[in-house]
Coordinates of N, CA, C and O and ligand atoms in Angstrom, one line a residue:
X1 N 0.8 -1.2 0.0 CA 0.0 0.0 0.0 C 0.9 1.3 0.0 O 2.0 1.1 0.4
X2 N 0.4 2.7 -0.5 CA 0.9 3.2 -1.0 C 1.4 3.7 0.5 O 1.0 3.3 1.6
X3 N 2.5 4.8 0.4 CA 3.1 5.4 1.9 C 2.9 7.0 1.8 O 3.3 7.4 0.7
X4 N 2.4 7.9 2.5 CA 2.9 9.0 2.8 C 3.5 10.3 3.2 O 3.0 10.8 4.2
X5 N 4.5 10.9 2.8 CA 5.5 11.4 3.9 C 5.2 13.0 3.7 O 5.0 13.5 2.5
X6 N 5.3 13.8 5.0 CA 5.3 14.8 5.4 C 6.6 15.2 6.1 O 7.6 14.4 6.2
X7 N 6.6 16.3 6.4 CA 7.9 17.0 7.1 C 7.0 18.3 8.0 O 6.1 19.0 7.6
X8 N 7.7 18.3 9.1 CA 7.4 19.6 9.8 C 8.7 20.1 10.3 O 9.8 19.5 10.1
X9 N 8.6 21.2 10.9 CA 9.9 22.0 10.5 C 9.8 22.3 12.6 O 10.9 22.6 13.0
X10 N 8.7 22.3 13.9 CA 8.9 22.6 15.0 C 7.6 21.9 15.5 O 6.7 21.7 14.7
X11 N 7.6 21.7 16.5 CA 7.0 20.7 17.8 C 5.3 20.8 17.4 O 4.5 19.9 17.0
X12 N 5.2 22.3 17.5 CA 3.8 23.1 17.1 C 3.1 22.5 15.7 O 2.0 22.2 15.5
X13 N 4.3 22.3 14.6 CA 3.9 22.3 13.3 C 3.4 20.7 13.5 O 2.3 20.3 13.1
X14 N 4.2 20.0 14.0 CA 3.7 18.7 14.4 C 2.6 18.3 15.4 O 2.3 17.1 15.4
X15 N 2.3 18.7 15.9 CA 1.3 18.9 16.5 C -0.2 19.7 15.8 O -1.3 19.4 16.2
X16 N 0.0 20.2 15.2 CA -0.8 20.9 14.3 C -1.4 19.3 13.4 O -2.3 18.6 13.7
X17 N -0.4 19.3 12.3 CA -0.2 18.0 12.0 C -1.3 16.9 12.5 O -2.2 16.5 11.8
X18 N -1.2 16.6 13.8 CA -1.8 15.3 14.6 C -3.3 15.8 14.9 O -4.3 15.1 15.1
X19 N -3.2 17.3 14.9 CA -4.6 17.8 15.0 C -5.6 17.7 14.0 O -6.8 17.6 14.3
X20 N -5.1 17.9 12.7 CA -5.6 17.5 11.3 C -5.9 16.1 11.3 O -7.0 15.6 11.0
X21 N -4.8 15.6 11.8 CA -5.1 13.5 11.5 C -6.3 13.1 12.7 O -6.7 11.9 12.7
X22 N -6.8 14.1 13.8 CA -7.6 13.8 15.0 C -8.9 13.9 14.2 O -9.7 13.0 14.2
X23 N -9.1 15.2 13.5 CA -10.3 15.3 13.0 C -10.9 14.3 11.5 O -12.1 14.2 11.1
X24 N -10.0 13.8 11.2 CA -10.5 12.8 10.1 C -10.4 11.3 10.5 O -10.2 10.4 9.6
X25 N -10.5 11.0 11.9 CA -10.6 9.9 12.6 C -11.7 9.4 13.2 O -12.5 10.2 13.7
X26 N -11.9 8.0 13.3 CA -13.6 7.7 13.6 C -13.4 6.6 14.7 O -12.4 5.9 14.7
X27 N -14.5 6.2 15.9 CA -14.6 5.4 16.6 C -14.0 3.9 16.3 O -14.4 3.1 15.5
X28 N -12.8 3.8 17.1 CA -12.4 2.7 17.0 C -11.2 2.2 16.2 O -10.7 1.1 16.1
X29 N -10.7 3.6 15.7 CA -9.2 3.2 15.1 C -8.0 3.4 15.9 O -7.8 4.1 16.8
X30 N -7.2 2.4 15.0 CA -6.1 2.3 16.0 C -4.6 3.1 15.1 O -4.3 3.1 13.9
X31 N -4.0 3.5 16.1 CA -2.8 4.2 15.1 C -1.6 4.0 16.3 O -1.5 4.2 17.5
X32 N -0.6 3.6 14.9 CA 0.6 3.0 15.5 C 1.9 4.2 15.6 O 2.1 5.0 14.7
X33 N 2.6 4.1 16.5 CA 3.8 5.3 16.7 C 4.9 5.3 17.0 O 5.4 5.5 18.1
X34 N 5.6 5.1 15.5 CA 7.3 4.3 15.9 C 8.3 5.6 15.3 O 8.2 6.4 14.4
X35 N 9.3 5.3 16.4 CA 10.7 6.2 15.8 C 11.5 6.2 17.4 O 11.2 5.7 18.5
X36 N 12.6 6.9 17.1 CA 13.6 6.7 17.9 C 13.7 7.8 19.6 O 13.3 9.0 19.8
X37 N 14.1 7.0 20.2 CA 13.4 8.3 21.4 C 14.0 9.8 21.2 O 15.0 10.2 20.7
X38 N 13.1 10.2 21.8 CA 12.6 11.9 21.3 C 12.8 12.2 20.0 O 13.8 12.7 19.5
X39 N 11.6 11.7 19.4 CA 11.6 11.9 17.6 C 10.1 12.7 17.9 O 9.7 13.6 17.1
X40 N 9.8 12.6 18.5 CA 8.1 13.3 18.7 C 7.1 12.5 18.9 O 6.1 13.0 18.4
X41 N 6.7 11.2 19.8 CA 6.0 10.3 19.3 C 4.8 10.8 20.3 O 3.6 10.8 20.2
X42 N 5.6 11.1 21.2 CA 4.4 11.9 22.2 C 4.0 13.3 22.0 O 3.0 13.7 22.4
X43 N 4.8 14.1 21.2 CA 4.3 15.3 21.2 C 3.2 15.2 19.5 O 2.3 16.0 19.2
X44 N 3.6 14.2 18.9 CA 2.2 13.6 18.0 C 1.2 13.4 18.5 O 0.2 13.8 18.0
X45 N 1.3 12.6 19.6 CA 0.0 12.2 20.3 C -0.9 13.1 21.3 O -2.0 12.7 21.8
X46 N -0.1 14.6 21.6 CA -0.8 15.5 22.2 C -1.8 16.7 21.1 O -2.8 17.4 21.3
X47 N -1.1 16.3 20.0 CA -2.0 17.0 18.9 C -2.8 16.4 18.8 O -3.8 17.2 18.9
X48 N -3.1 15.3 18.6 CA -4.2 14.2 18.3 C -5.3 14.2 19.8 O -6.5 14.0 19.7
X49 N -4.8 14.4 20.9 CA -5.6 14.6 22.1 C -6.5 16.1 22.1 O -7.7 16.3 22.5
X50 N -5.4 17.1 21.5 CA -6.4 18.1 21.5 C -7.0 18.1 19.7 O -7.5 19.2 19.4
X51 N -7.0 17.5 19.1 CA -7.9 17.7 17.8 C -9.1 16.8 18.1 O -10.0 16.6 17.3
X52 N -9.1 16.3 19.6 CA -10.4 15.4 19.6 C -11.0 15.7 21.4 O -11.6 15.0 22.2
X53 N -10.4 17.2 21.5 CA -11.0 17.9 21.8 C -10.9 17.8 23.8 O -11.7 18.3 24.6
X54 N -9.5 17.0 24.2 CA -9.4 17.0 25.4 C -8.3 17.9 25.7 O -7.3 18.3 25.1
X55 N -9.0 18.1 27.0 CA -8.6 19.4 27.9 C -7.3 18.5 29.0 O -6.1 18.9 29.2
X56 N -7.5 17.8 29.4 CA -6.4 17.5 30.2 C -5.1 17.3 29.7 O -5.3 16.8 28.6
X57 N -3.9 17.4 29.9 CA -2.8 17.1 29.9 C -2.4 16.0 29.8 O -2.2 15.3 30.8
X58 N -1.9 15.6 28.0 CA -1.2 14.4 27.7 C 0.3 14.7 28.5 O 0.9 15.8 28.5
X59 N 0.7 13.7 29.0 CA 1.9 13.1 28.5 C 2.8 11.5 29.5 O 2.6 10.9 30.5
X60 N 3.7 11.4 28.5 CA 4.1 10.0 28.8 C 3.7 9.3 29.9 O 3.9 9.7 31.0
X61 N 3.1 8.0 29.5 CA 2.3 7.0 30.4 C 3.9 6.4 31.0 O 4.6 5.6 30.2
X62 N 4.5 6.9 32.6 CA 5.7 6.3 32.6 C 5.7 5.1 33.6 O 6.6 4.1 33.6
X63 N 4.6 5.4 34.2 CA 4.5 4.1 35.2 C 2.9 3.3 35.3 O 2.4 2.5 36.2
X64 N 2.4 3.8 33.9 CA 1.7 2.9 32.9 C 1.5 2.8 31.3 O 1.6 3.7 30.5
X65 N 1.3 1.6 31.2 CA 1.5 1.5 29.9 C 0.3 1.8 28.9 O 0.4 1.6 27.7
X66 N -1.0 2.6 29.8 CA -2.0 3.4 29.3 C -2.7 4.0 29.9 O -3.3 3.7 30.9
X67 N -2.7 5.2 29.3 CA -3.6 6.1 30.2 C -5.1 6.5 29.5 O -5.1 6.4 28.2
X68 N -6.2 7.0 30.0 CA -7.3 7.0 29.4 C -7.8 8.7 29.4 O -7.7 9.5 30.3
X69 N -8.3 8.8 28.2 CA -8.9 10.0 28.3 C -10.0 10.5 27.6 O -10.0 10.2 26.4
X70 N -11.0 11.4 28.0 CA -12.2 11.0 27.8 C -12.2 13.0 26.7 O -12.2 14.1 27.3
X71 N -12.3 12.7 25.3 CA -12.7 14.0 24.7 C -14.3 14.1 24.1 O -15.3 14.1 24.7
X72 N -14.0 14.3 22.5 CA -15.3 13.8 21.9 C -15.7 12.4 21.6 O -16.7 11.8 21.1
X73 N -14.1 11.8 22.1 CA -14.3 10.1 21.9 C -12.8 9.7 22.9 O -11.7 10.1 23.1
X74 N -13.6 8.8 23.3 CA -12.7 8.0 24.6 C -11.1 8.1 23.6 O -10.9 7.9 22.3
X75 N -10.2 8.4 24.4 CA -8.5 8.0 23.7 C -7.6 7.9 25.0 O -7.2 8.5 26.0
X76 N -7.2 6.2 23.9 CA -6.2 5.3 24.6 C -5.1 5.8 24.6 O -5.0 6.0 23.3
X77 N -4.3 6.2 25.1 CA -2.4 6.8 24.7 C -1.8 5.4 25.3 O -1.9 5.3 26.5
X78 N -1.3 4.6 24.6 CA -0.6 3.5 25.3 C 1.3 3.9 24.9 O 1.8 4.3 23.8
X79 N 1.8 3.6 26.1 CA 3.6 3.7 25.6 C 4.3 2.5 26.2 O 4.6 2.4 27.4
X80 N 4.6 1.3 25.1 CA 4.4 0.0 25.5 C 6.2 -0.4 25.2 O 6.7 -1.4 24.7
X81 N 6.9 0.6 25.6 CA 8.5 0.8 25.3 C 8.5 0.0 26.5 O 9.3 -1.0 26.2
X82 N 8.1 -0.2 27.6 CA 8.6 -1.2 28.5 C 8.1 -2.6 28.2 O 8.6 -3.4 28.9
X83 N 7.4 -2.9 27.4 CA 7.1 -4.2 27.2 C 7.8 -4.9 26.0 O 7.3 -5.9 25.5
X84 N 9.2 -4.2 25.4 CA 9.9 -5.0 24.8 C 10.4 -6.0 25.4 O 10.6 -6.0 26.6
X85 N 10.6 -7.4 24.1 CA 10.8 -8.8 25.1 C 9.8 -9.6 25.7 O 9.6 -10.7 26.1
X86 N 9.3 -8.3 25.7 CA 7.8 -9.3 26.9 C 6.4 -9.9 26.0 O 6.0 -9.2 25.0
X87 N 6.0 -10.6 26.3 CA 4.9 -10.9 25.5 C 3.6 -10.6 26.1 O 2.5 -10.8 25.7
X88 N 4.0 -9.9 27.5 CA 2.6 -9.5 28.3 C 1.4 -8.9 27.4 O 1.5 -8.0 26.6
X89 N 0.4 -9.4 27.7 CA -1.3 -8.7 26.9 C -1.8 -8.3 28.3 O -2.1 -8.8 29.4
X90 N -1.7 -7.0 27.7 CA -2.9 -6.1 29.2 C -4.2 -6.2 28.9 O -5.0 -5.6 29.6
X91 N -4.8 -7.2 27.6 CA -6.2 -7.0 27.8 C -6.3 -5.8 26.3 O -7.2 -5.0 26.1
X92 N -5.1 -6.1 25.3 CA -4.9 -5.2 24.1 C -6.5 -4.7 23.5 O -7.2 -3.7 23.4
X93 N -6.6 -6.3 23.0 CA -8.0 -6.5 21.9 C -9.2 -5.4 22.8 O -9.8 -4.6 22.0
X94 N -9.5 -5.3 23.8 CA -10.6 -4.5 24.2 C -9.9 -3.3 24.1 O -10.7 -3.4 23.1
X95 N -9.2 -2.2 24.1 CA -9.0 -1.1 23.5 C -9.0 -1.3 21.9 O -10.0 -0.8 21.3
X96 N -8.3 -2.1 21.1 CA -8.2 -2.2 19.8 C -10.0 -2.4 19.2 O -10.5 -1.9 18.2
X97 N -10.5 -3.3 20.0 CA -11.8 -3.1 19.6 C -13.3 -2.2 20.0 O -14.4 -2.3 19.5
X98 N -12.7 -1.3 20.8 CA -13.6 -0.1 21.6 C -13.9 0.7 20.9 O -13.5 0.6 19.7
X99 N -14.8 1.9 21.2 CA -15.4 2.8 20.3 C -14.8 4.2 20.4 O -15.3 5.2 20.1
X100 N -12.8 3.9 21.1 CA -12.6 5.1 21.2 C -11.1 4.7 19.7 O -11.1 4.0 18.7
X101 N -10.1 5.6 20.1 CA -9.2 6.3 19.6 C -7.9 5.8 20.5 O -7.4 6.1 21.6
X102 N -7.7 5.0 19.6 CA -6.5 4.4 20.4 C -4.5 4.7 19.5 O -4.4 4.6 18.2
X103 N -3.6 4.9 20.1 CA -2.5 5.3 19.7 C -1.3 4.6 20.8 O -1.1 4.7 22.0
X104 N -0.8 3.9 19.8 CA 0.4 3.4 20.9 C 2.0 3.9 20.5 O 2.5 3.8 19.3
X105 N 2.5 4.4 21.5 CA 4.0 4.7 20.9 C 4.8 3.5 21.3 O 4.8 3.1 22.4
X106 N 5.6 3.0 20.3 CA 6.9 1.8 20.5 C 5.9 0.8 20.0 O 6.0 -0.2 20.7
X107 N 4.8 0.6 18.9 CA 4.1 -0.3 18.9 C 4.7 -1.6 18.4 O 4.4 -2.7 18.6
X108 N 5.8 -0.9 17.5 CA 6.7 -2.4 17.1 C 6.9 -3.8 17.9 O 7.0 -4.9 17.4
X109 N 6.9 -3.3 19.5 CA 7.0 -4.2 20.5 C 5.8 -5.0 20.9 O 6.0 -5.9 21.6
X110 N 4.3 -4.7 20.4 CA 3.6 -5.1 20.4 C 2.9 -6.0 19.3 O 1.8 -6.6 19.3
X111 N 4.1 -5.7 18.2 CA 3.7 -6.0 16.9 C 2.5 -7.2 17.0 O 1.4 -6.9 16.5
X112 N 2.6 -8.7 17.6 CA 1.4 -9.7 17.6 C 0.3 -9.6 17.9 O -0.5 -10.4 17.6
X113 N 0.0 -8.5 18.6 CA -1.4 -7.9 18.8 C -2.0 -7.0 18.7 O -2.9 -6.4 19.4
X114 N -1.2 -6.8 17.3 CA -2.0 -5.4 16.7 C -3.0 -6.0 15.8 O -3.1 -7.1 15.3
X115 N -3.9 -4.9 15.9 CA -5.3 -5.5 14.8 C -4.6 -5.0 13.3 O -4.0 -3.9 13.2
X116 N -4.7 -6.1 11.9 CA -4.3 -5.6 11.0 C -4.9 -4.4 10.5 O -4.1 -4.0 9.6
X117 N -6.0 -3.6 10.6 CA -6.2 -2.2 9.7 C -5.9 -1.2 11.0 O -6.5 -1.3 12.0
X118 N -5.0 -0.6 10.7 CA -4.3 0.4 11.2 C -3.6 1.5 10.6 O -3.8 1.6 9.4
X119 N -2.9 2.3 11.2 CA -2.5 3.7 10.5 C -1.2 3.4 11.2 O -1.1 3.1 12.4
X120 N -0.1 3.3 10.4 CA 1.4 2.9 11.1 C 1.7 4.4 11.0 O 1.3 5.0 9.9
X121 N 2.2 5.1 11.7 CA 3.2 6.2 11.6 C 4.5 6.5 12.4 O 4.7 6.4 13.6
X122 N 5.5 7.0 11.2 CA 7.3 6.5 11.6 C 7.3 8.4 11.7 O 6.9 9.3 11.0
X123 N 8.1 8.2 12.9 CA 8.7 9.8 12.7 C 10.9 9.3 12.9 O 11.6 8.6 13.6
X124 N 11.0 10.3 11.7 CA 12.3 10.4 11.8 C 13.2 11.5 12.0 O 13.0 12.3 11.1
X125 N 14.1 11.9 13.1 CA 14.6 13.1 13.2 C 15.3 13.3 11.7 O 15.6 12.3 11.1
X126 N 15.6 14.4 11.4 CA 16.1 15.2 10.3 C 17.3 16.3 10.8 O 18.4 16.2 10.4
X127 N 16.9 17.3 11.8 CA 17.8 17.7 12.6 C 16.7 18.3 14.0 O 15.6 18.1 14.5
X128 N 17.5 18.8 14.3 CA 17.2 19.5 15.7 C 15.3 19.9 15.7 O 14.5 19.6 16.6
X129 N 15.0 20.6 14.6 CA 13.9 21.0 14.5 C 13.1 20.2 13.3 O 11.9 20.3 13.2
X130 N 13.6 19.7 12.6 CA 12.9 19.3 11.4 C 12.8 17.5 11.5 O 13.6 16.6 11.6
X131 N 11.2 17.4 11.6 CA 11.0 15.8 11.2 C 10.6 15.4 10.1 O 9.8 16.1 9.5
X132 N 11.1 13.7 9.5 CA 10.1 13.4 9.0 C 8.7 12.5 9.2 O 9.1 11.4 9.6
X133 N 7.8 12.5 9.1 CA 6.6 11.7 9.2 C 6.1 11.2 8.4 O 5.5 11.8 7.6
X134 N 6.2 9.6 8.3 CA 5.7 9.1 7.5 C 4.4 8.1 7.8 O 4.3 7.3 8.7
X135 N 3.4 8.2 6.6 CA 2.2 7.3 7.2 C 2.0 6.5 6.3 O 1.9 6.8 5.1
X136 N 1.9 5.0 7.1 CA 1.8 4.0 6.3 C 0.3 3.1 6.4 O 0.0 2.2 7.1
X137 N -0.2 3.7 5.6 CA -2.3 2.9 6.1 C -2.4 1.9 5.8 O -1.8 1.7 4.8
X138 N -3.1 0.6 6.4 CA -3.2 -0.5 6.3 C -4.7 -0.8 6.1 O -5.4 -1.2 7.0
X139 N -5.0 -0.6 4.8 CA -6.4 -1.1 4.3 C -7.0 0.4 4.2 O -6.6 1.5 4.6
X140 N -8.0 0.0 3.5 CA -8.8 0.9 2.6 C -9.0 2.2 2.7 O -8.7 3.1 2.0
X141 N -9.8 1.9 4.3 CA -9.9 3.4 5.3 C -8.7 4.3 5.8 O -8.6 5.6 5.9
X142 N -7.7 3.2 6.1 CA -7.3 4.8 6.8 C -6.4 5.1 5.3 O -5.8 6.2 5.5
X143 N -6.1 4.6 3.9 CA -5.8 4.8 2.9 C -6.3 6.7 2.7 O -5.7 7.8 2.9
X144 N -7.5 6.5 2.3 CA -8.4 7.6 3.0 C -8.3 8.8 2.9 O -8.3 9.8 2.2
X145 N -8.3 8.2 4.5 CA -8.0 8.8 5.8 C -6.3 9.8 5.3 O -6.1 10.9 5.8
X146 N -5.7 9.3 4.8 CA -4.2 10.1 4.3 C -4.2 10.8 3.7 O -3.7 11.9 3.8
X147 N -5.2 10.2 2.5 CA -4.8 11.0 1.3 C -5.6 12.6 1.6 O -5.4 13.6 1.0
X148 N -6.6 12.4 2.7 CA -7.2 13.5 2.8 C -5.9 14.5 3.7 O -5.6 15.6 3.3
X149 N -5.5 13.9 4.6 CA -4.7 15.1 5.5 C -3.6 15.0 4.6 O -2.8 15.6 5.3
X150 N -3.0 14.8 3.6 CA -1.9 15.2 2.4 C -2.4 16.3 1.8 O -1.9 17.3 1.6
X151 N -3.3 16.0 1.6 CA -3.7 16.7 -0.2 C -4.1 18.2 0.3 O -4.5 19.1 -0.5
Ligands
ATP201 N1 9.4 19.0 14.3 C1 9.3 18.5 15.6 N2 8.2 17.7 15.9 C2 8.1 17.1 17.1 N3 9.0 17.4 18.1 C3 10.0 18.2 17.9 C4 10.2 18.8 16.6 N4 11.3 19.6 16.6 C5 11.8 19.4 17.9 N5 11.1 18.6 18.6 C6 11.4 18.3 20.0 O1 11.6 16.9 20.1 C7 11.2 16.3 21.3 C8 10.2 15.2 21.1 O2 9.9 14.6 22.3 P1 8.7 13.5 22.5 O3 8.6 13.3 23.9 O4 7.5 13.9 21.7 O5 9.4 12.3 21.8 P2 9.0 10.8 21.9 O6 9.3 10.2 20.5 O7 7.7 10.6 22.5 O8 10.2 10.2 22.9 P3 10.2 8.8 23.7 O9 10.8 7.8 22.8 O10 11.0 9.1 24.9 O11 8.8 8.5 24.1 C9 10.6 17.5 22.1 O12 11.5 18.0 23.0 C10 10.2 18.5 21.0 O13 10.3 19.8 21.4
MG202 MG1 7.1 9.4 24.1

């Protein structure tokens, strides 16, 4: 399936970014969030919290591996960086299959129990301020779903 890549140039612009990809998202998708630490994977996922309209304060789930939050639609923030190696299931499939908005950062580590239609996205540092973002959709919808926040 086809891939598509973006670039933002500061934190905001990326975040901005996640706020566009919040509003063209529907009950129950799941979106994946890989790259190297501090590439942005959480300051992605605070865009995406406030484009769906929550007021509380994301950030890093450090002494859990999900936190819940309640906007225009329930969102999962999972950061499952501690569960490399491990084959632990918290009970995945009931967020993957719920009626909220689910995002996991490090999901690579979870790779066996990801649901296959998903939204993969890779951030790569470029330099200090400049990333790239790349999204890779898996089936039809979130296909979509890209070509709309590209174009
Ligand atoms: N274009 C950009 N997009 C996102 N973050 C940027 C950008 N330019 C600079 N930054 C900085 O990079 C850092 C990204 O941190 P963040 O916590 O989002 O990364 P992370 O991928 O979640 O890290 P970790 O692997 O530890 O979970 C922040 O300090 C942010 O200010
Ligand atoms: Mg993070």
């Amino acid at each position: 399936m086809k891939k598509y890549c973006l670039e933002t140039g500061s934190e905001t612009e990326t975040k901005q970014l996640a706020h566009r990809l919040a509003k063209l998202l529907t009950p129950g998708d799941v979106i994946t969030l890989e790259g190297d630490l501090g590439t942005g994977k959480t300051t992605f996922t605070k865009g995406l919290g406030e484009g769906l309209g929550i007021t509380r304060t994301i950030n890093s789930p450090t002494f859990t591996i999900v936190k819940e939050y309640m906007g225009a639609l329930p969102f999962y923030h999972m950061d499952v960086y501690r569960l490399e190696n491990s084959d632990e299931d918290i009970g995945f499939d009931e967020y993957f299959h719920s009626d909220g908005i689910t995002v996991i950062e490090w999901a690579q580590f979870i790779e066996e129990y990801l649901p296959a239609e998903r939204l993969n996205i890779y951030i790569e540092r470029i330099d200090d301020k400049q990333r790239r973002i790349m999204f890779q959709p898996n089936g039809a919808y979130f296909d979509t779903v890209c070509k709309e926040l590209v174009q």
